[in-house]
């Protein structure tokens, strides 16, 4: 069995109501999110595809990648996508001391502020792993913690690109927060799945929103 669920179970959502799993909506709106960028070529490929389809999305950026690839980051910002915090070093909350964890989030926040003049209050914990006490503190700092409803599993090199595409098409519904990765690791699956997912959702009457 795979160590993840493609569709977040309602029970998990009920058990952890302090996280955003999906947006309560009767409208046919979905929310595309991209984690782990910005990465040259890959993030730019995503941006071009989104532009072509007139879609705005939410990018949960790694602070270290913002520092390494500031021009790519600025492109994401200038094309009016929403930016979220994904820590500076992509650290796992379950294995990290709280003080170090909060410092890492703050370092990412500073990297974002430096280039946007905008203080992002969206946070997605790497691997979706964050402890109870970390959750409490991060929320006290004013962040909304965003998880997901549909996992494309584009990062999984043991699935085919077709399966990655199907993961989203079969599970997306009104208000779904869908997660992809603008990373090197995910690109084989992403390159195949993303254009097809967008095409399918558009043909089925969905529009695309950004998280706020
Ligand atoms: Zn990540």
PDB file of C-alpha atoms and ligand atoms in Angstrom:
ATOM      1  CA  UNK A   1       0.000   0.000   0.000  1.00  0.00           C
ATOM      2  CA  UNK A   2       1.153   3.530  -0.758  1.00  0.00           C
ATOM      3  CA  UNK A   3       2.072   5.680   2.246  1.00  0.00           C
ATOM      4  CA  UNK A   4      -0.472   8.353   1.303  1.00  0.00           C
ATOM      5  CA  UNK A   5      -4.074   8.933   0.371  1.00  0.00           C
ATOM      6  CA  UNK A   6      -4.876  10.505  -2.952  1.00  0.00           C
ATOM      7  CA  UNK A   7      -8.182  11.836  -1.613  1.00  0.00           C
ATOM      8  CA  UNK A   8      -8.194  13.135   1.939  1.00  0.00           C
ATOM      9  CA  UNK A   9     -10.748  11.158   3.919  1.00  0.00           C
ATOM     10  CA  UNK A  10     -13.637  13.144   5.439  1.00  0.00           C
ATOM     11  CA  UNK A  11     -12.776  11.655   8.804  1.00  0.00           C
ATOM     12  CA  UNK A  12      -9.297  13.193   8.732  1.00  0.00           C
ATOM     13  CA  UNK A  13     -10.824  16.572   7.857  1.00  0.00           C
ATOM     14  CA  UNK A  14     -13.209  16.244  10.779  1.00  0.00           C
ATOM     15  CA  UNK A  15     -10.439  15.175  13.111  1.00  0.00           C
ATOM     16  CA  UNK A  16      -8.286  18.185  12.202  1.00  0.00           C
ATOM     17  CA  UNK A  17     -10.679  21.076  11.628  1.00  0.00           C
ATOM     18  CA  UNK A  18      -7.939  23.658  12.274  1.00  0.00           C
ATOM     19  CA  UNK A  19      -6.444  23.025   8.834  1.00  0.00           C
ATOM     20  CA  UNK A  20      -7.773  24.075   5.452  1.00  0.00           C
ATOM     21  CA  UNK A  21      -8.401  20.885   3.483  1.00  0.00           C
ATOM     22  CA  UNK A  22     -10.800  22.272   0.925  1.00  0.00           C
ATOM     23  CA  UNK A  23     -12.911  25.368   0.431  1.00  0.00           C
ATOM     24  CA  UNK A  24     -16.577  25.025   1.339  1.00  0.00           C
ATOM     25  CA  UNK A  25     -18.279  25.810  -1.915  1.00  0.00           C
ATOM     26  CA  UNK A  26     -21.299  24.924  -3.948  1.00  0.00           C
ATOM     27  CA  UNK A  27     -19.604  26.417  -6.993  1.00  0.00           C
ATOM     28  CA  UNK A  28     -17.516  24.442  -9.418  1.00  0.00           C
ATOM     29  CA  UNK A  29     -14.262  26.018  -8.292  1.00  0.00           C
ATOM     30  CA  UNK A  30     -11.010  24.198  -7.612  1.00  0.00           C
ATOM     31  CA  UNK A  31      -7.741  25.522  -6.199  1.00  0.00           C
ATOM     32  CA  UNK A  32      -4.488  24.512  -7.846  1.00  0.00           C
ATOM     33  CA  UNK A  33      -1.471  24.642  -5.548  1.00  0.00           C
ATOM     34  CA  UNK A  34       2.194  24.078  -6.410  1.00  0.00           C
ATOM     35  CA  UNK A  35       4.777  23.216  -3.758  1.00  0.00           C
ATOM     36  CA  UNK A  36       8.561  23.257  -3.476  1.00  0.00           C
ATOM     37  CA  UNK A  37       9.498  25.873  -6.092  1.00  0.00           C
ATOM     38  CA  UNK A  38      10.574  28.185  -7.442  1.00  0.00           C
ATOM     39  CA  UNK A  39      12.746  26.117  -9.802  1.00  0.00           C
ATOM     40  CA  UNK A  40      14.059  27.494 -13.140  1.00  0.00           C
ATOM     41  CA  UNK A  41      12.417  26.009 -16.240  1.00  0.00           C
ATOM     42  CA  UNK A  42       9.931  23.930 -14.233  1.00  0.00           C
ATOM     43  CA  UNK A  43       8.144  26.767 -12.435  1.00  0.00           C
ATOM     44  CA  UNK A  44       8.387  28.781 -15.645  1.00  0.00           C
ATOM     45  CA  UNK A  45       6.783  25.932 -17.582  1.00  0.00           C
ATOM     46  CA  UNK A  46       3.913  25.889 -15.057  1.00  0.00           C
ATOM     47  CA  UNK A  47       3.538  29.675 -15.302  1.00  0.00           C
ATOM     48  CA  UNK A  48       3.335  29.549 -19.102  1.00  0.00           C
ATOM     49  CA  UNK A  49       0.667  26.855 -18.986  1.00  0.00           C
ATOM     50  CA  UNK A  50      -1.368  28.748 -16.393  1.00  0.00           C
ATOM     51  CA  UNK A  51      -1.108  31.947 -18.418  1.00  0.00           C
ATOM     52  CA  UNK A  52      -2.222  30.206 -21.581  1.00  0.00           C
ATOM     53  CA  UNK A  53      -5.306  29.012 -19.709  1.00  0.00           C
ATOM     54  CA  UNK A  54      -5.893  32.247 -17.821  1.00  0.00           C
ATOM     55  CA  UNK A  55      -5.594  30.511 -14.451  1.00  0.00           C
ATOM     56  CA  UNK A  56      -4.322  31.900 -11.152  1.00  0.00           C
ATOM     57  CA  UNK A  57      -2.893  29.452  -8.618  1.00  0.00           C
ATOM     58  CA  UNK A  58      -1.189  29.338  -5.232  1.00  0.00           C
ATOM     59  CA  UNK A  59       2.541  28.588  -4.928  1.00  0.00           C
ATOM     60  CA  UNK A  60       3.903  27.322  -1.614  1.00  0.00           C
ATOM     61  CA  UNK A  61       7.536  28.301  -1.997  1.00  0.00           C
ATOM     62  CA  UNK A  62      10.643  27.083  -0.203  1.00  0.00           C
ATOM     63  CA  UNK A  63      12.591  30.086   1.125  1.00  0.00           C
ATOM     64  CA  UNK A  64      15.927  28.643   0.059  1.00  0.00           C
ATOM     65  CA  UNK A  65      14.666  28.302  -3.515  1.00  0.00           C
ATOM     66  CA  UNK A  66      13.410  31.908  -3.454  1.00  0.00           C
ATOM     67  CA  UNK A  67      16.921  33.021  -2.491  1.00  0.00           C
ATOM     68  CA  UNK A  68      18.538  30.822  -5.137  1.00  0.00           C
ATOM     69  CA  UNK A  69      16.141  31.726  -7.944  1.00  0.00           C
ATOM     70  CA  UNK A  70      14.844  35.230  -7.209  1.00  0.00           C
ATOM     71  CA  UNK A  71      13.988  35.982 -10.825  1.00  0.00           C
ATOM     72  CA  UNK A  72      11.796  32.936 -11.126  1.00  0.00           C
ATOM     73  CA  UNK A  73      10.099  33.876  -7.860  1.00  0.00           C
ATOM     74  CA  UNK A  74       9.512  37.432  -9.044  1.00  0.00           C
ATOM     75  CA  UNK A  75       7.914  36.053 -12.170  1.00  0.00           C
ATOM     76  CA  UNK A  76       5.416  34.066 -10.073  1.00  0.00           C
ATOM     77  CA  UNK A  77       4.618  37.242  -8.125  1.00  0.00           C
ATOM     78  CA  UNK A  78       4.383  39.495 -11.174  1.00  0.00           C
ATOM     79  CA  UNK A  79       1.910  37.142 -12.827  1.00  0.00           C
ATOM     80  CA  UNK A  80      -0.425  37.636  -9.860  1.00  0.00           C
ATOM     81  CA  UNK A  81      -0.342  34.192  -8.356  1.00  0.00           C
ATOM     82  CA  UNK A  82      -0.710  33.810  -4.609  1.00  0.00           C
ATOM     83  CA  UNK A  83       2.371  32.996  -2.544  1.00  0.00           C
ATOM     84  CA  UNK A  84       2.424  30.719   0.485  1.00  0.00           C
ATOM     85  CA  UNK A  85       5.150  29.829   2.991  1.00  0.00           C
ATOM     86  CA  UNK A  86       6.584  26.279   2.854  1.00  0.00           C
ATOM     87  CA  UNK A  87       9.476  26.837   5.334  1.00  0.00           C
ATOM     88  CA  UNK A  88      13.008  27.870   4.343  1.00  0.00           C
ATOM     89  CA  UNK A  89      14.551  24.386   4.187  1.00  0.00           C
ATOM     90  CA  UNK A  90      11.541  22.115   3.649  1.00  0.00           C
ATOM     91  CA  UNK A  91      11.703  20.650   7.120  1.00  0.00           C
ATOM     92  CA  UNK A  92       9.581  17.968   8.691  1.00  0.00           C
ATOM     93  CA  UNK A  93       7.761  19.321  11.747  1.00  0.00           C
ATOM     94  CA  UNK A  94       7.528  15.921  13.394  1.00  0.00           C
ATOM     95  CA  UNK A  95      11.329  15.677  13.573  1.00  0.00           C
ATOM     96  CA  UNK A  96      12.137  19.286  14.361  1.00  0.00           C
ATOM     97  CA  UNK A  97      12.411  21.192  17.596  1.00  0.00           C
ATOM     98  CA  UNK A  98       9.695  23.868  17.802  1.00  0.00           C
ATOM     99  CA  UNK A  99      12.056  26.826  18.061  1.00  0.00           C
ATOM    100  CA  UNK A 100      13.960  25.724  14.964  1.00  0.00           C
ATOM    101  CA  UNK A 101      10.710  25.092  13.127  1.00  0.00           C
ATOM    102  CA  UNK A 102       9.319  28.588  13.798  1.00  0.00           C
ATOM    103  CA  UNK A 103      12.659  30.184  12.898  1.00  0.00           C
ATOM    104  CA  UNK A 104      12.622  28.332   9.589  1.00  0.00           C
ATOM    105  CA  UNK A 105       9.114  29.568   8.826  1.00  0.00           C
ATOM    106  CA  UNK A 106      10.167  33.114   9.702  1.00  0.00           C
ATOM    107  CA  UNK A 107      13.207  32.874   7.389  1.00  0.00           C
ATOM    108  CA  UNK A 108      10.902  31.920   4.530  1.00  0.00           C
ATOM    109  CA  UNK A 109       8.544  34.762   5.458  1.00  0.00           C
ATOM    110  CA  UNK A 110      11.431  37.238   5.253  1.00  0.00           C
ATOM    111  CA  UNK A 111      12.492  35.910   1.830  1.00  0.00           C
ATOM    112  CA  UNK A 112       8.932  36.494   0.613  1.00  0.00           C
ATOM    113  CA  UNK A 113       8.530  39.946   2.163  1.00  0.00           C
ATOM    114  CA  UNK A 114      11.857  41.093   0.743  1.00  0.00           C
ATOM    115  CA  UNK A 115      10.617  40.574  -2.800  1.00  0.00           C
ATOM    116  CA  UNK A 116       6.893  41.155  -2.600  1.00  0.00           C
ATOM    117  CA  UNK A 117       6.231  43.698   0.165  1.00  0.00           C
ATOM    118  CA  UNK A 118       3.529  41.238   1.008  1.00  0.00           C
ATOM    119  CA  UNK A 119       3.302  39.262   4.215  1.00  0.00           C
ATOM    120  CA  UNK A 120       1.943  35.860   3.242  1.00  0.00           C
ATOM    121  CA  UNK A 121      -0.297  34.346   5.880  1.00  0.00           C
ATOM    122  CA  UNK A 122      -0.694  30.996   4.153  1.00  0.00           C
ATOM    123  CA  UNK A 123       1.439  28.143   5.397  1.00  0.00           C
ATOM    124  CA  UNK A 124       1.718  24.586   4.185  1.00  0.00           C
ATOM    125  CA  UNK A 125       3.826  22.256   6.344  1.00  0.00           C
ATOM    126  CA  UNK A 126       6.282  20.180   4.264  1.00  0.00           C
ATOM    127  CA  UNK A 127       5.055  16.563   4.001  1.00  0.00           C
ATOM    128  CA  UNK A 128       1.869  17.745   5.752  1.00  0.00           C
ATOM    129  CA  UNK A 129       3.715  16.957   8.974  1.00  0.00           C
ATOM    130  CA  UNK A 130       3.290  19.401  11.814  1.00  0.00           C
ATOM    131  CA  UNK A 131       2.831  18.652  15.508  1.00  0.00           C
ATOM    132  CA  UNK A 132      -0.074  19.792  17.654  1.00  0.00           C
ATOM    133  CA  UNK A 133       1.991  22.377  19.547  1.00  0.00           C
ATOM    134  CA  UNK A 134       3.535  23.680  16.306  1.00  0.00           C
ATOM    135  CA  UNK A 135       0.053  24.000  14.818  1.00  0.00           C
ATOM    136  CA  UNK A 136      -1.106  26.039  17.788  1.00  0.00           C
ATOM    137  CA  UNK A 137       1.827  28.418  17.606  1.00  0.00           C
ATOM    138  CA  UNK A 138       1.736  28.826  13.820  1.00  0.00           C
ATOM    139  CA  UNK A 139      -1.953  29.710  14.030  1.00  0.00           C
ATOM    140  CA  UNK A 140      -1.201  32.155  16.865  1.00  0.00           C
ATOM    141  CA  UNK A 141       1.271  33.824  14.518  1.00  0.00           C
ATOM    142  CA  UNK A 142      -1.689  34.490  12.241  1.00  0.00           C
ATOM    143  CA  UNK A 143      -1.140  31.827   9.586  1.00  0.00           C
ATOM    144  CA  UNK A 144      -3.788  29.736   7.937  1.00  0.00           C
ATOM    145  CA  UNK A 145      -2.482  26.186   7.631  1.00  0.00           C
ATOM    146  CA  UNK A 146      -3.330  24.752   4.240  1.00  0.00           C
ATOM    147  CA  UNK A 147      -3.341  21.005   3.620  1.00  0.00           C
ATOM    148  CA  UNK A 148      -5.104  19.486   0.597  1.00  0.00           C
ATOM    149  CA  UNK A 149      -8.116  17.573  -0.597  1.00  0.00           C
ATOM    150  CA  UNK A 150      -6.584  15.927  -3.664  1.00  0.00           C
ATOM    151  CA  UNK A 151      -2.996  14.744  -3.938  1.00  0.00           C
ATOM    152  CA  UNK A 152      -1.770  14.286  -7.497  1.00  0.00           C
ATOM    153  CA  UNK A 153       1.148  12.237  -6.111  1.00  0.00           C
ATOM    154  CA  UNK A 154       3.254  13.682  -8.926  1.00  0.00           C
ATOM    155  CA  UNK A 155       6.310  13.220  -6.664  1.00  0.00           C
ATOM    156  CA  UNK A 156       5.865   9.433  -6.691  1.00  0.00           C
ATOM    157  CA  UNK A 157       8.154   7.957  -9.335  1.00  0.00           C
ATOM    158  CA  UNK A 158       6.531   4.576  -8.956  1.00  0.00           C
ATOM    159  CA  UNK A 159       3.272   5.739 -10.503  1.00  0.00           C
ATOM    160  CA  UNK A 160       2.752   6.406 -14.185  1.00  0.00           C
ATOM    161  CA  UNK A 161       1.983   9.898 -15.489  1.00  0.00           C
ATOM    162  CA  UNK A 162      -1.433   8.547 -16.506  1.00  0.00           C
ATOM    163  CA  UNK A 163      -2.129   7.485 -12.925  1.00  0.00           C
ATOM    164  CA  UNK A 164      -1.065  10.901 -11.652  1.00  0.00           C
ATOM    165  CA  UNK A 165      -3.557  12.524 -14.024  1.00  0.00           C
ATOM    166  CA  UNK A 166      -6.298  10.113 -12.989  1.00  0.00           C
ATOM    167  CA  UNK A 167      -5.648  10.802  -9.271  1.00  0.00           C
ATOM    168  CA  UNK A 168      -6.810  14.356  -9.805  1.00  0.00           C
ATOM    169  CA  UNK A 169      -9.529  13.866 -12.399  1.00  0.00           C
ATOM    170  CA  UNK A 170     -11.278  11.180 -10.380  1.00  0.00           C
ATOM    171  CA  UNK A 171     -11.162  13.021  -7.063  1.00  0.00           C
ATOM    172  CA  UNK A 172     -11.499  16.744  -7.744  1.00  0.00           C
ATOM    173  CA  UNK A 173     -14.815  18.256  -6.756  1.00  0.00           C
ATOM    174  CA  UNK A 174     -16.290  21.635  -5.759  1.00  0.00           C
ATOM    175  CA  UNK A 175     -13.837  23.456  -3.500  1.00  0.00           C
ATOM    176  CA  UNK A 176     -11.007  20.920  -3.852  1.00  0.00           C
ATOM    177  CA  UNK A 177      -7.517  22.097  -2.979  1.00  0.00           C
ATOM    178  CA  UNK A 178      -5.304  20.168  -5.404  1.00  0.00           C
ATOM    179  CA  UNK A 179      -1.598  19.707  -4.849  1.00  0.00           C
ATOM    180  CA  UNK A 180       1.149  19.477  -7.460  1.00  0.00           C
ATOM    181  CA  UNK A 181       4.886  20.108  -7.206  1.00  0.00           C
ATOM    182  CA  UNK A 182       6.976  22.428  -9.367  1.00  0.00           C
ATOM    183  CA  UNK A 183      10.039  20.330  -8.613  1.00  0.00           C
ATOM    184  CA  UNK A 184      12.542  18.349 -10.677  1.00  0.00           C
ATOM    185  CA  UNK A 185      11.460  15.108  -9.025  1.00  0.00           C
ATOM    186  CA  UNK A 186       7.805  15.552 -10.006  1.00  0.00           C
ATOM    187  CA  UNK A 187       8.285  16.894 -13.500  1.00  0.00           C
ATOM    188  CA  UNK A 188       7.811  13.713 -15.538  1.00  0.00           C
ATOM    189  CA  UNK A 189       4.375  13.238 -13.995  1.00  0.00           C
ATOM    190  CA  UNK A 190       3.548  16.932 -13.851  1.00  0.00           C
ATOM    191  CA  UNK A 191       4.368  17.579 -17.482  1.00  0.00           C
ATOM    192  CA  UNK A 192       1.934  14.886 -18.567  1.00  0.00           C
ATOM    193  CA  UNK A 193      -0.795  15.389 -15.983  1.00  0.00           C
ATOM    194  CA  UNK A 194      -1.172  19.140 -15.538  1.00  0.00           C
ATOM    195  CA  UNK A 195      -2.260  20.096 -19.079  1.00  0.00           C
ATOM    196  CA  UNK A 196      -4.718  17.184 -19.128  1.00  0.00           C
ATOM    197  CA  UNK A 197      -6.109  17.981 -15.684  1.00  0.00           C
ATOM    198  CA  UNK A 198      -6.667  21.606 -16.691  1.00  0.00           C
ATOM    199  CA  UNK A 199      -8.315  20.588 -19.944  1.00  0.00           C
ATOM    200  CA  UNK A 200     -10.591  18.090 -18.198  1.00  0.00           C
ATOM    201  CA  UNK A 201     -11.634  20.482 -15.437  1.00  0.00           C
ATOM    202  CA  UNK A 202     -12.331  23.291 -17.903  1.00  0.00           C
ATOM    203  CA  UNK A 203     -14.390  21.034 -20.132  1.00  0.00           C
ATOM    204  CA  UNK A 204     -16.394  20.007 -17.091  1.00  0.00           C
ATOM    205  CA  UNK A 205     -17.246  23.561 -16.145  1.00  0.00           C
ATOM    206  CA  UNK A 206     -14.762  24.199 -13.342  1.00  0.00           C
ATOM    207  CA  UNK A 207     -13.141  27.526 -12.688  1.00  0.00           C
ATOM    208  CA  UNK A 208      -9.905  28.050 -10.786  1.00  0.00           C
ATOM    209  CA  UNK A 209      -9.475  30.075  -7.613  1.00  0.00           C
ATOM    210  CA  UNK A 210      -6.577  31.138  -5.433  1.00  0.00           C
ATOM    211  CA  UNK A 211      -6.439  30.738  -1.667  1.00  0.00           C
ATOM    212  CA  UNK A 212      -6.614  33.799   0.528  1.00  0.00           C
TER     213      UNK A 212
HETATM  214 ZN1  LIG B   1       6.950  20.278  -0.062  1.00  0.00          ZN
END
